[in-house]
Structure formats: C-alpha cells, structure tokens
Short mmCIF file of C-alpha atoms in Angstrom, two decimals:
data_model
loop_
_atom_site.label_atom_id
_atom_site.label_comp_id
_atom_site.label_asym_id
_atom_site.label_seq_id
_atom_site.Cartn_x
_atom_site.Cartn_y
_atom_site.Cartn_z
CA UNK A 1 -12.43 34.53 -1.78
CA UNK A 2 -10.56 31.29 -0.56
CA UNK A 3 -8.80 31.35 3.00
CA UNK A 4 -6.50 29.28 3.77
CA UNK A 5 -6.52 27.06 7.64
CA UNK A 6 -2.61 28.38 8.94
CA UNK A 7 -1.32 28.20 12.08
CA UNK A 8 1.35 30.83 13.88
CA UNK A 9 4.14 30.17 16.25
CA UNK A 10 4.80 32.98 18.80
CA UNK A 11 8.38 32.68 19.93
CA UNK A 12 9.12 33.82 23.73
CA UNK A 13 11.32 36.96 21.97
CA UNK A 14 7.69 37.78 21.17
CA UNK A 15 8.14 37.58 17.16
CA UNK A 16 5.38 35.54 15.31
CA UNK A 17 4.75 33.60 12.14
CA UNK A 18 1.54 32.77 10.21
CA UNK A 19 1.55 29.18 8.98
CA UNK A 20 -0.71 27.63 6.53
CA UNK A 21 -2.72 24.64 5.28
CA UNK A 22 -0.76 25.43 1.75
CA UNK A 23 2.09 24.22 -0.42
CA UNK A 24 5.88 24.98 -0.51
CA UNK A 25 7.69 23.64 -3.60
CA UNK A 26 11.13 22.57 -3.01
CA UNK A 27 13.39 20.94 -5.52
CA UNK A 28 15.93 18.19 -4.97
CA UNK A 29 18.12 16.05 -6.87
CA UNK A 30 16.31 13.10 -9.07
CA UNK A 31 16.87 9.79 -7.96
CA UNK A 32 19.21 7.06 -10.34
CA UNK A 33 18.21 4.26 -11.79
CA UNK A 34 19.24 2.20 -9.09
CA UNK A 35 16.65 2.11 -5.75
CA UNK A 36 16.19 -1.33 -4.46
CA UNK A 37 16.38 -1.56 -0.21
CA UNK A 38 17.93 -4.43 0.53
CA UNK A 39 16.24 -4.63 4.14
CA UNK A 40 15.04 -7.86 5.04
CA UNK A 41 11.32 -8.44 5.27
CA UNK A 42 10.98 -9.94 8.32
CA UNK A 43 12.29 -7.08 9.65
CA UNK A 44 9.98 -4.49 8.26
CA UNK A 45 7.19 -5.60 11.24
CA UNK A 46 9.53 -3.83 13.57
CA UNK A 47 10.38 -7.72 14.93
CA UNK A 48 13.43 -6.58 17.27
CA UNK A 49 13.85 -9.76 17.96
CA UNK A 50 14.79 -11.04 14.89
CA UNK A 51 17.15 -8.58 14.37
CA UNK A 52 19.12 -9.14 17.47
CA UNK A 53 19.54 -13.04 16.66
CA UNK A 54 20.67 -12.25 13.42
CA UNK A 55 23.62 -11.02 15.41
CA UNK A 56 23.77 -13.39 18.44
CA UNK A 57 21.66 -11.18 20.99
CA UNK A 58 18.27 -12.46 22.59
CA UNK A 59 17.70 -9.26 24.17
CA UNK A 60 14.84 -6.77 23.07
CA UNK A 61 14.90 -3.43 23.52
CA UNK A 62 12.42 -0.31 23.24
CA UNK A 63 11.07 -0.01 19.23
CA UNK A 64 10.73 3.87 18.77
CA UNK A 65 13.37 6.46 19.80
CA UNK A 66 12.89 7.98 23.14
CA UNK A 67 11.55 12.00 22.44
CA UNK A 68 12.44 11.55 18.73
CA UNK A 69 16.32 11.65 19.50
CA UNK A 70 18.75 9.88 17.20
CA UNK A 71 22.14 9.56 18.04
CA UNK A 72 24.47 9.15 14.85
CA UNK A 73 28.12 8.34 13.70
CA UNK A 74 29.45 9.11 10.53
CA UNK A 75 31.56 5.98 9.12
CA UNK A 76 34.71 6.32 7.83
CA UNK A 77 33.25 4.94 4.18
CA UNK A 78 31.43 8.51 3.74
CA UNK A 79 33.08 10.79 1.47
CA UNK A 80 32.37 14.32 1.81
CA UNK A 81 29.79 14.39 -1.18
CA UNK A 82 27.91 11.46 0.66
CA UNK A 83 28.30 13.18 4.21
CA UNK A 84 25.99 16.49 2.33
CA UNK A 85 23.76 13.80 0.85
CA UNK A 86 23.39 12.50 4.84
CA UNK A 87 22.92 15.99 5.63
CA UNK A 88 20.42 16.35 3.67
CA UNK A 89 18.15 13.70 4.55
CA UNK A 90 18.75 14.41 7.98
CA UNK A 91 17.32 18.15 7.44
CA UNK A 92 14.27 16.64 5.52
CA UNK A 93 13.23 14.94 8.95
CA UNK A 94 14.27 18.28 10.95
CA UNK A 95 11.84 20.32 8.72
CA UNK A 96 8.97 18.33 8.90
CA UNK A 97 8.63 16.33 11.91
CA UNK A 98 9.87 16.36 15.78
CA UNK A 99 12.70 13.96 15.07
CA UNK A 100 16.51 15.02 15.89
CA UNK A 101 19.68 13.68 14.73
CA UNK A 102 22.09 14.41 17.05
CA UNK A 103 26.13 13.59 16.98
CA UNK A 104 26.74 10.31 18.41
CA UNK A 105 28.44 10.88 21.88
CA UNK A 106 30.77 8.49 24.28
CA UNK A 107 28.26 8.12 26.63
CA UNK A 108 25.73 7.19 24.27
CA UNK A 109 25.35 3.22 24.27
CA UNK A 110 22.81 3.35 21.44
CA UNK A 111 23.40 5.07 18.48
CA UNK A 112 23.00 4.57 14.20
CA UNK A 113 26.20 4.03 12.07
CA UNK A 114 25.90 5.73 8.75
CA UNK A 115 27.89 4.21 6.52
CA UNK A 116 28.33 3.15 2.60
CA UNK A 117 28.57 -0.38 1.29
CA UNK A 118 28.09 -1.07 -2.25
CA UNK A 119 26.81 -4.21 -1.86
CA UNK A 120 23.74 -2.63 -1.50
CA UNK A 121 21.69 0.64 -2.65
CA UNK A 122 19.99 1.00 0.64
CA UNK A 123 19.59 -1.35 4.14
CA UNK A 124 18.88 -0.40 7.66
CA UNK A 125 17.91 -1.72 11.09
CA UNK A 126 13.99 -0.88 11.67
CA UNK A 127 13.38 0.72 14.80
CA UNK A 128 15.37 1.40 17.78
CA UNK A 129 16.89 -2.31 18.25
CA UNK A 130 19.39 -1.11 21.18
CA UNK A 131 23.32 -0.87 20.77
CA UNK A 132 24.91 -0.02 17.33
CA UNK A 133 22.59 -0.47 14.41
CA UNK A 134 23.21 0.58 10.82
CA UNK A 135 21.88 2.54 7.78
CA UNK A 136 23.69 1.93 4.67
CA UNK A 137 23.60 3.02 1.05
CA UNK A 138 25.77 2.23 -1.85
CA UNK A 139 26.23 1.49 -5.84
CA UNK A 140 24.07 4.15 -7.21
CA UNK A 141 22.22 5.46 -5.12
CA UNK A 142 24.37 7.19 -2.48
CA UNK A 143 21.64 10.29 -2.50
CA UNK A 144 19.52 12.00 -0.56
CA UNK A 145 17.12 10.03 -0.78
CA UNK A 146 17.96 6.72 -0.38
CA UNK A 147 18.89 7.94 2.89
CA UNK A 148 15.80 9.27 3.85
CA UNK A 149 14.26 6.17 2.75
CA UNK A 150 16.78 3.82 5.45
CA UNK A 151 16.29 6.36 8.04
CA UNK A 152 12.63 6.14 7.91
CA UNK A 153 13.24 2.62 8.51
CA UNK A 154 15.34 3.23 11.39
CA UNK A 155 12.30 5.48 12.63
CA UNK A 156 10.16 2.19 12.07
CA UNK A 157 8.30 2.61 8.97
CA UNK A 158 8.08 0.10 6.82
CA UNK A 159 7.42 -0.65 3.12
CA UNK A 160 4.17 1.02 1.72
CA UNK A 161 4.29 -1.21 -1.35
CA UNK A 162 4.12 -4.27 0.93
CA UNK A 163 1.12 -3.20 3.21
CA UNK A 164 -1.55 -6.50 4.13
CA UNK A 165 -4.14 -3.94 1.71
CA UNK A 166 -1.87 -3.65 -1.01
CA UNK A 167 -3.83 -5.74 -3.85
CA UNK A 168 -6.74 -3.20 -3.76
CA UNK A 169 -3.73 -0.65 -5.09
CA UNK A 170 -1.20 -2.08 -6.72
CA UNK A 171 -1.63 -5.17 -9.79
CA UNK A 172 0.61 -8.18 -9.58
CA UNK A 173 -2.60 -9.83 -11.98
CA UNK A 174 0.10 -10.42 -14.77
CA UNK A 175 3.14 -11.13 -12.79
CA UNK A 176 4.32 -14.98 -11.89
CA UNK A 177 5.60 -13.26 -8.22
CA UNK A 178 5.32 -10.20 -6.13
CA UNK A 179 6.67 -8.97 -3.35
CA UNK A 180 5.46 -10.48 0.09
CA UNK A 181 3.34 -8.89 2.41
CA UNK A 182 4.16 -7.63 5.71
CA UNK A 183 2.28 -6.57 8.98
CA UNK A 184 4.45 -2.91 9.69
CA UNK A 185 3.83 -0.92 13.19
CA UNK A 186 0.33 1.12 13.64
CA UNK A 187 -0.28 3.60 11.08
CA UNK A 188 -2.32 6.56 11.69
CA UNK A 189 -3.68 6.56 8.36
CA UNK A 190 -5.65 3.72 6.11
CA UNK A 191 -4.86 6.42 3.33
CA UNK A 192 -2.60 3.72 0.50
CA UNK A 193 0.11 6.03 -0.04
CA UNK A 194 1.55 6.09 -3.68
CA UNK A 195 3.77 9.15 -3.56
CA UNK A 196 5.47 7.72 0.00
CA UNK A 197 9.19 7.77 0.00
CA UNK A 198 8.45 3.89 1.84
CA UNK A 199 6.83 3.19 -1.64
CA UNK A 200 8.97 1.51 -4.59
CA UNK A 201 9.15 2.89 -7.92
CA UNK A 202 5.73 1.78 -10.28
CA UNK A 203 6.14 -0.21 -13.38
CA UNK A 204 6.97 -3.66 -13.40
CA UNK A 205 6.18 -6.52 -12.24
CA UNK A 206 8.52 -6.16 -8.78
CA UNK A 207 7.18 -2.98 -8.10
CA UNK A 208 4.00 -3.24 -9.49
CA UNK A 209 0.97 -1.02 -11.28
CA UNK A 210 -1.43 1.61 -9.72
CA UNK A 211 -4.80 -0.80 -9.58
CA UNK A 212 -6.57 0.60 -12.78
CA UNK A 213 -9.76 -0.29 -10.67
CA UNK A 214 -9.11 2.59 -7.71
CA UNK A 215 -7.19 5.10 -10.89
CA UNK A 216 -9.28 5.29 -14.11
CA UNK A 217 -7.53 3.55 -17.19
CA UNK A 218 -6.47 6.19 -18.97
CA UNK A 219 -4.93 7.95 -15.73
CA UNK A 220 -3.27 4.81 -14.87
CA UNK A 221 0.05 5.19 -17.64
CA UNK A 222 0.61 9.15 -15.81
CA UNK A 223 0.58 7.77 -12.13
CA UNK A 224 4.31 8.22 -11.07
CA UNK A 225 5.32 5.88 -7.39
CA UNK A 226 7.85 6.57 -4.36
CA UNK A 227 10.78 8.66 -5.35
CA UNK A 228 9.57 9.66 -8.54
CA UNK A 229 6.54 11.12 -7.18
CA UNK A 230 8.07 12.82 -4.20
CA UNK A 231 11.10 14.74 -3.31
CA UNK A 232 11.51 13.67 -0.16
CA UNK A 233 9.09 12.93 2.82
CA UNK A 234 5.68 12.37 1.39
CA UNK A 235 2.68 14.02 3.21
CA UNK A 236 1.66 11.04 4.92
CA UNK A 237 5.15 10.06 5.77
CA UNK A 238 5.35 12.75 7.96
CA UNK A 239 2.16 12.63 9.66
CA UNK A 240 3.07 8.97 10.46
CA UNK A 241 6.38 9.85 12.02
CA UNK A 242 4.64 12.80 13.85
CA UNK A 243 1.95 10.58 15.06
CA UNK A 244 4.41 7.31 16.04
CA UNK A 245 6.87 10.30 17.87
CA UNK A 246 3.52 12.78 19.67
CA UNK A 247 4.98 15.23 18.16
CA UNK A 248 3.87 18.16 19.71
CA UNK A 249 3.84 21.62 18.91
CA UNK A 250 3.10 23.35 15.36
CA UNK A 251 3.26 19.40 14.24
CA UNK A 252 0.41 18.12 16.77
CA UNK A 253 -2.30 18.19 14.33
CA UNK A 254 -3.37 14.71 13.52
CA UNK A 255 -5.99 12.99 10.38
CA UNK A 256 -7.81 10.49 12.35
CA UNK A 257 -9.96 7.52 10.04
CA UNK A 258 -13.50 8.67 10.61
CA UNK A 259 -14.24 4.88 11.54
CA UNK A 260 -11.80 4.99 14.86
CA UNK A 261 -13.06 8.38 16.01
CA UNK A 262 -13.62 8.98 19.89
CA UNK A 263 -15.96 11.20 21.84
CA UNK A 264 -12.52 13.15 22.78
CA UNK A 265 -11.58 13.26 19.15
CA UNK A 266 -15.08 15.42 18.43
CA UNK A 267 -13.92 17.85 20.46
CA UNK A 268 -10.72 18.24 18.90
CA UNK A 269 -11.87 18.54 15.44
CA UNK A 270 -11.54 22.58 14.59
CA UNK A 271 -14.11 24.27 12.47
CA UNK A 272 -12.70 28.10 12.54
CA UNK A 273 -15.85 29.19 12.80
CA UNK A 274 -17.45 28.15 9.38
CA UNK A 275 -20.63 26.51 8.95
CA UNK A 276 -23.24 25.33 6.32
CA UNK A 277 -26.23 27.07 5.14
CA UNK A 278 -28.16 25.01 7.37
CA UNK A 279 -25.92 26.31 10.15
CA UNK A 280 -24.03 22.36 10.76
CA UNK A 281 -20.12 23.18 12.12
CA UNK A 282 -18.20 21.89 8.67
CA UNK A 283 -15.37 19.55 9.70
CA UNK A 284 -12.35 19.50 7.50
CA UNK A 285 -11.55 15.43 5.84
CA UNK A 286 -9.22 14.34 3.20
CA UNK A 287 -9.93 11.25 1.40
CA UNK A 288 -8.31 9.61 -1.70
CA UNK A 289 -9.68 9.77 -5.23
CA UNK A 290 -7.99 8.87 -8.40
CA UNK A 291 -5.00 8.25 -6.40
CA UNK A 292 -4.93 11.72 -5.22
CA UNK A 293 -5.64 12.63 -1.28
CA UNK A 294 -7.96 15.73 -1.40
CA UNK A 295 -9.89 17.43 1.87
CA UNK A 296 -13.34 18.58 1.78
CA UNK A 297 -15.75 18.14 4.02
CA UNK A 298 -16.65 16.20 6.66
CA UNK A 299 -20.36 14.34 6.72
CA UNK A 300 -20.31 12.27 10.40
CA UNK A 301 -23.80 10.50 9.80
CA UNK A 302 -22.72 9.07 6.69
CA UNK A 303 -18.48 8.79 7.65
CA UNK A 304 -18.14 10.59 4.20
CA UNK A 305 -16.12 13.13 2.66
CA UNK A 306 -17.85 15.30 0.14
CA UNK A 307 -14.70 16.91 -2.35
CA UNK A 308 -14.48 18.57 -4.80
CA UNK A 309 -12.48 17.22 -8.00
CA UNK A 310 -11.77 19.29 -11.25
CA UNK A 311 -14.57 21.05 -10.05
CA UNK A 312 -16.86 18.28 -9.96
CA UNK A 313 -18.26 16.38 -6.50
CA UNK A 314 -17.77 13.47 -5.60
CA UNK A 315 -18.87 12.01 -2.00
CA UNK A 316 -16.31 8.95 -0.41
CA UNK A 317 -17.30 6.91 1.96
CA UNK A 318 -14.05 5.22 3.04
CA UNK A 319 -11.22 5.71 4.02
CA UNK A 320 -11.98 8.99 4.85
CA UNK A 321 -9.69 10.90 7.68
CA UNK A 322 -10.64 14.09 9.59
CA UNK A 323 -8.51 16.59 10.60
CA UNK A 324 -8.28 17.18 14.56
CA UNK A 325 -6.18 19.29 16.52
CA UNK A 326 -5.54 17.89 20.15
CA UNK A 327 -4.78 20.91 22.36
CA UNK A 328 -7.43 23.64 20.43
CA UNK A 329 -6.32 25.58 17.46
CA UNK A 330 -4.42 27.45 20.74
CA UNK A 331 -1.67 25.56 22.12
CA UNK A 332 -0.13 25.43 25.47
CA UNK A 333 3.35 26.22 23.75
CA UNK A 334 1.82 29.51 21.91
CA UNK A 335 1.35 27.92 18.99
CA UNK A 336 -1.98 29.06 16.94
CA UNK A 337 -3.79 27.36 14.26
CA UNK A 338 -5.68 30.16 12.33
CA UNK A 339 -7.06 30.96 9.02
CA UNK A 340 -5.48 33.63 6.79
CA UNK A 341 -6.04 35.29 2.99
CA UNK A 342 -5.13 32.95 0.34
CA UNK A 343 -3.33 35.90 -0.94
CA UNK A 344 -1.52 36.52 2.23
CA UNK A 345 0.10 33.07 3.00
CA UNK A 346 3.90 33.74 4.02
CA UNK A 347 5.38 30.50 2.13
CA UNK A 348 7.74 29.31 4.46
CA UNK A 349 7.99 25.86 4.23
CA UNK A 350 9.25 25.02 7.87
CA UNK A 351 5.26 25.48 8.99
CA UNK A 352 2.76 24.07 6.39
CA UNK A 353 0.10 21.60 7.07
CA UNK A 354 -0.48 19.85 4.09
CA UNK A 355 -3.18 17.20 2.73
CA UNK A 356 -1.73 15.05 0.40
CA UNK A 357 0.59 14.65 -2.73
CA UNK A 358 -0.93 14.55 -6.61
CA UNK A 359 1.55 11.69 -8.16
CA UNK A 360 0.92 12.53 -11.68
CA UNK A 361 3.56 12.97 -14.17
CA UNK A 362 1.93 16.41 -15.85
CA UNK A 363 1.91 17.78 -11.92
CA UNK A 364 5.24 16.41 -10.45
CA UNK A 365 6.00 17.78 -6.81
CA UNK A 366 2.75 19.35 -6.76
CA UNK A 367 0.48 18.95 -2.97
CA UNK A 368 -2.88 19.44 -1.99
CA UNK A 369 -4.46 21.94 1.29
CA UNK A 370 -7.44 22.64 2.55
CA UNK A 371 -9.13 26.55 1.34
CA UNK A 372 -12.20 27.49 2.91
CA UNK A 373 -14.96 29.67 1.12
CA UNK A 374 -17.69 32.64 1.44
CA UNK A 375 -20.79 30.68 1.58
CA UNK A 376 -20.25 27.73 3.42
CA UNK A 377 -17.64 25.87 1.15
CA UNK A 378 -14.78 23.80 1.78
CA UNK A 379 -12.43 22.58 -1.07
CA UNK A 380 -8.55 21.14 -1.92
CA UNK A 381 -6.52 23.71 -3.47
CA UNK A 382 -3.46 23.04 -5.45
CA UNK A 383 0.08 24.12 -6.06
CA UNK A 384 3.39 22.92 -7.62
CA UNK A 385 6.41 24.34 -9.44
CA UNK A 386 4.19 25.57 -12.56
#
C-alpha cells in the first residue's frame, strides 16, 4: 500500500487540511499559434541596468520584489476578455507560490502596467527595475498564458530554452542559427526544464529539438515543449519563484542539487520515519530521465538517485535534487508536512507538492509525486486527466 508525503495547514479558527505530494489536474485554454516573447536578451540576465538606459535612467534599483508584492495597473488597451485572461494568470501565481498582485495604488512609486500592444505577442521588463515597467501581450496571443509567461519575467525568470547548458537538451545540429545564450539569475535547480512555461514551443529550428541523446529516439517525435506541455506554471517554475521569493509557509519546501548540499541542509532533509532493510533513513530525490523528473531515493555516498521507471530501475548520478524541508515537517506557522493513504488524499490543488511534469503527448498535463511503500520502498507515482 502506497502513502503519499502531504502536508496540513491548521488555520488559527482551528480547521485543518491534509496536503499531499500528489497531482491535481486542471484544464485551461490551449495556447494559438502565435507565442514568440519579444523581450530583449540582454535583458533576460536580470541586467537592470540596461533596462534603465534604454529609457534614459542610470539608476539601479532592487531586482526581486520586496515580500513577493506586485503592484499593478490595468491599461486602458485591456478589454474585458483580456482583463479575465490577466486574471487568470495572476491566480496561477496566487495558487502556487507566495507572490501577490495587488492594485496599483497612488502612493505606490513602483508598480507594472499591463497593457496590450499588437506589435508584439508577449514583452516585459525582467525584474523589479524601479518606477513604471511594463508587461505586454498582443496579436494572438492575448491569453492566459502569455501572460503568465511576461509576468514570470517581471518576477525575474528568464528563458529556459536559452540556459548556458542548453546544447546537452535541445539540437540546433541541423540549424544555420539558434537562439543565443544567456546567463539568467540563480536557479535552485540544475533540473533542464522542458515542460517550463519560460521554455519555447519544440520543433524547429528557432525553438529547437529535445537532444535525442538525453530522450531515446523513438521518444524524441512525442516530447511536447513550454506551453504545449504545461497549462500554466510548470513544477519547477514554481519552486524557482518560491525559492528566489523564501517563500515560507506550506510552500517552504525546497529540492536542493545533491552536489551544493550543506551540513544544515542534512538536517532538513525529512524521512517520515521510513527506512531500508538495512535500517539507512531513505531520503526522498527527484532526478530527470527520459525527459521526465521522477523522485526516488536518495543514495548520499554515491550523490545518486535510484528510481523507478515503467517499473524498471535505473540509478542517476547527476543532476540529482533532494527534497528538504527547512523548519521540520512542523512549522512555526502550524503548517505540517505528513504522510497520508494514497486512497485518502483530499485533491485540493491549492496545497500539493509536486515532483515534476511528464511532457509527452500520450500523457498531456499529467505530473509526477513521491509514494512511499511497505517494505522500505520509495517510488514516482503518476496522474493526469485519463
């Protein structure tokens, strides 16, 4: 019998939830044809100060938004169908990470102007540049999320696709250009991630193919990239955002690489209580295989992660991430990290941990979590809209 690792929030009115390591399956509107971001490269780096000469100021400012706080104003260009697209993204950032959008207020000196321009499908200022800054979309793709995709920018992520590692991913081999690389802000996570919202489309020879030498050949063709392989946020996404912001909270879990791990990280790293046969604590990981991120577990002598795929084990020895909890699986704002019965997760999607996405075509919006076993064993577990 599989358990699932949950966690549950207890509310000052006394009233509790149970949240889980496992999958909720929400549907959203498919992106058009249309999804180029028009953002400059230079800026994806988070280089403030380019930004700020490009209109006349020499002055830089703080990069991230202080606590997580966004202050907005709705341009006059919006019609009401693009104002509930806006909406939208905005809740897809409320949902899964500590970051607030808040109504833009006269006091408030810096603040983002949403607005539409069809000279572009998407643009945006990256980071917090100080003063008025901008996220646009237009033409076709005034959706959801093309928005999410500029505000993530505006949070300072930049373009997965365009990563320094990228060439061990993606193949440009039969391509005469590609798109340049670019240095973004600290990750958390070495993790390449394909289903990212930060991630353009797979294909051609602009966007590029999954490296057949990281996906097997005849998986390559059913690997789907950025908005077709995720409705909004990816999994990885998020836990960037959470870790750039601290988020706190039911969000303070963090996957650290298994290479950067500190003393203080080891005694972060939860084990609820499970062990191996030969009685070793068994550390939750996630790694990527096949272009899939899947947990299992956790092998510090060797920096592995022994997983499970299709039934079938596999050991992968880099990058490998474990899971740690800063705080203990008991927090100082009553919120608990605990395992539960498969068969009793309450899917409510507000408080799920999750691993990782599956970008295949045949498993569309499906996601990975961790399940712990009878007997020592720790495995990914899957579920999607089938």
């Amino acid at each position: 019998m599989a358990h699932s690792a949950r966690k549950m929030l207890r509310k000052p009115t006394k009233s509790a939830w149970l949240l889980a390591i496992f999958v909720q399956i929400v549907t959203f509107f498919q992106l058009g044809a249309c999804y180029t971001c028009e953002t400059p490269d230079d800026w994806l780096s988070g280089n403030i100060g380019i930004q700020l000469a490009a209109r006349g100021q020499l002055e830089v400012f703080h990069q991230t938004w202080p606590n997580g706080v966004v202050r907005y104003k709705l341009h006059s260009s919006l019609t009401l169908d693009d104002t509930s697209e806006v909406l939208k993204a905005f809740d897809e950032f409320h949902k899964k990470t500590c970051i607030q959008f808040k109504p833009w207020q006269e006091r408030d000196t810096d603040f983002v102007s949403i607005e539409v321009d069809d000279n572009v499908c998407g643009f945006a200022n990256v980071c917090k540049i100080g003063g008025w800054q901008v996220a646009k979309f237009g033409k076709d793709c005034r959706n959801m999320k093309t928005m999410v995709h500029q505000l993530a920018h505006t949070l300072c992520l930049g373009h997965e696709h365009q990563r320094l590692d990228r060439d061990q991913f993606l193949n440009y081999s039969s391509c005469s250009s590609n798109p340049r690389k670019v240095e973004s802000l600290k990750r958390p996570t070495s993790l390449y991630n394909y289903a990212s919202q930060m991630h353009s489309k797979c294909g051609s020879c602009d966007r590029g193919m999954p490296n057949e030498g990281k996906i097997h050949s005849s998986s390559t063709k059913n690997v789907i990239c950025g908005p077709d392989a995720s409705p909004g946020l990816s999994v990885l996404d998020v836990d960037n955002i959470n870790y750039l912001y601290n988020c706190q909270g039911c969000q303070r879990h963090r996957w650290v690489p298994a290479m950067s791990l500190s003393q203080e990280d080891f005694s972060k790293m939860p084990t609820f209580g499970y062990e191996t046969r030969n009685k070793k604590p068994i550390f939750a990981c996630r790694a990527q295989h096949q272009a899939e991120i899947v947990s299992g577990m956790y092998d510090h002598a060797r920096q592995s992660c022994n997983i499970s795929y299709y039934d079938k084990p596999y050991e992968i020895q880099g990058p490998v991430e474990v899971l740690t909890i800063p705080g203990g699986v008991v927090g100082d704002d009553c919120c608990v990290y605990k395992l539960v019965n498969k068969k009793n997760v309450l899917e409510q999607e507000n408080f799920l941990i999750y691993v990782g996405n599956i970008i295949s075509q045949q498993f569309w919006n499906w996601t990975s979590h961790v399940a712990y076993a009878h007997g020592g064993g720790l495995k990914s577990s899957r579920k999607g809209l089938a």
